[in-house]
């Protein structure tokens, strides 16, 4: 029995009995054994019954649960087993051993029973990201298990947690290779190639979560004038080009993202003059772009902004942001145009997002039909006991 124990207040054990993987600090009565941040603790009810074990951390989510089984040790075989199951899931959905797509998410935090841990695979490189102190503490054990589970597939493990770990925890060694280091940065998705900037880029270097939505966009691209707003490294753009778009304009406020977008287009469509990229602010671009009745209006627009609400208290502003952004695009899209619009804010649910887009449509006065309702792909699974894991939402709209 672990002597580091979190004792809950009376009546606060219900969510753990329903396998929800978080303990909020407000539910804690007292803590025994003086655990350090990142330590493994047992969580018990007010009357001392074992509920779960997990990593403790300062903050509103105080414990992230690793196991509800008192007898399951968190040791080398634990990491090995969890990663092996995660890999079996990716194999089951056709993402492992697929030469057309060698980039996928192997571990999606709570969705794979590993709260605080993200692992994305890009060809022969796995990029590992810790969002909790506990996962940071365990990084070498996890890397060892990962190298074992993916042996023969990956040669490099890059650890990238500088921006995702709590700043106040004052941790060191939060970025760097844990295995290899001499990696080819080109990965493949549905046969398209792209550079992944895991060292300097956002998140783990690429947004693998839009893979299926990009493939859907390809089908709508023929002969269209496409605007890929918030393009990052150009994912939607090169699918649109393969789909036969008349032209593709990629926009992002980050000059570095635009440079990589250009390089990625060049990698797939060398010398193709249909593509142009602009390093500029989305709202300014939308204000200046042609109106819906102009000859050169866009008739396929992608809006994939960063999370407007990182926390629940920012919800109101986030919804306003989605409304404003979508209203601008809906006002200016050509009649018969298609809008792909997304929200990746965890704090904004499907209905709230849909209501913002509905309001935007009403402001624009256009007739709008919903063609598709989009979401995150199967390699970003949602733990059924943790509905908060559902974060990516999208709508495909036909605008008359
Ligand atoms: N659609 C992308 C992912 C978008 S991530 C893909 O498929 O890979 C969000 C992007 O929005 C980031 O690249 C960020 O640089 C950009 N961004 C953030 N604020 C912006 C703004 N005001 N105007 C333009 N781009 C912005």
Tab-separated table of C-alpha atoms and ligand atoms in Angstrom, residues 202-203 205-211 214 228-237 251-255 257 278-284 302-308 342 344, ligand 1:
chain	number	residue	atom	x	y	z
A	202	UNK	CA	2.894	24.124	-32.450
A	203	UNK	CA	1.617	21.151	-30.465
A	205	UNK	CA	4.348	19.686	-34.952
A	206	UNK	CA	1.274	18.826	-37.002
A	207	UNK	CA	-2.476	18.567	-36.482
A	208	UNK	CA	-3.152	14.889	-37.140
A	209	UNK	CA	-6.703	15.349	-35.860
A	210	UNK	CA	-7.896	16.924	-39.143
A	211	UNK	CA	-6.831	13.979	-41.337
A	214	UNK	CA	-9.040	17.189	-44.953
A	228	UNK	CA	-7.656	27.930	-46.141
A	229	UNK	CA	-7.847	30.231	-43.148
A	230	UNK	CA	-5.646	29.423	-40.108
A	231	UNK	CA	-3.729	27.063	-42.385
A	232	UNK	CA	-0.794	26.335	-40.001
A	233	UNK	CA	1.475	24.106	-42.144
A	234	UNK	CA	-1.038	23.880	-44.980
A	235	UNK	CA	-2.809	20.571	-44.341
A	236	UNK	CA	-6.123	21.476	-45.970
A	237	UNK	CA	-4.366	23.321	-48.806
A	251	UNK	CA	-3.562	32.301	-44.544
A	252	UNK	CA	-1.928	32.210	-41.119
A	253	UNK	CA	-0.621	34.929	-38.828
A	254	UNK	CA	2.576	32.963	-38.194
A	255	UNK	CA	5.274	33.656	-40.783
A	257	UNK	CA	3.824	28.432	-40.488
A	278	UNK	CA	-0.221	35.009	-46.876
A	279	UNK	CA	1.231	35.683	-43.432
A	280	UNK	CA	-1.466	37.949	-42.060
A	281	UNK	CA	-4.245	38.237	-39.504
A	282	UNK	CA	-7.413	36.290	-40.295
A	283	UNK	CA	-9.847	39.043	-39.391
A	284	UNK	CA	-7.993	41.615	-41.497
A	302	UNK	CA	-11.945	26.559	-44.289
A	303	UNK	CA	-12.011	28.169	-40.850
A	304	UNK	CA	-9.902	26.195	-38.390
A	305	UNK	CA	-8.929	28.698	-35.693
A	306	UNK	CA	-6.904	27.939	-32.552
A	307	UNK	CA	-8.883	27.144	-29.397
A	308	UNK	CA	-10.635	30.415	-28.566
A	342	UNK	CA	-14.264	24.129	-36.836
A	344	UNK	CA	-11.123	22.753	-31.204
B	1	LIG	N1	-5.810	24.044	-39.996
B	1	LIG	C1	-4.499	23.725	-39.470
B	1	LIG	C2	-4.413	23.891	-37.975
B	1	LIG	C3	-4.772	25.270	-37.472
B	1	LIG	S1	-4.059	25.649	-35.925
B	1	LIG	C4	-4.096	22.342	-39.932
B	1	LIG	O1	-4.887	21.652	-40.596
B	1	LIG	O2	-2.968	21.941	-39.655
B	1	LIG	C5	-4.452	27.325	-35.754
B	1	LIG	C6	-3.566	28.279	-36.524
B	1	LIG	O3	-4.129	29.586	-36.408
B	1	LIG	C7	-2.132	28.412	-36.023
B	1	LIG	O4	-1.247	28.068	-37.058
B	1	LIG	C8	-1.976	29.901	-35.652
B	1	LIG	O5	-0.703	30.429	-36.045
B	1	LIG	C9	-3.074	30.539	-36.452
B	1	LIG	N2	-3.610	31.805	-35.933
B	1	LIG	C10	-3.861	32.133	-34.648
B	1	LIG	N3	-4.420	33.365	-34.586
B	1	LIG	C11	-4.530	33.814	-35.862
B	1	LIG	C12	-5.044	35.017	-36.454
B	1	LIG	N4	-5.586	35.989	-35.717
B	1	LIG	N5	-5.003	35.121	-37.781
B	1	LIG	C13	-4.472	34.142	-38.559
B	1	LIG	N6	-3.992	33.003	-38.058
B	1	LIG	C14	-4.005	32.824	-36.726
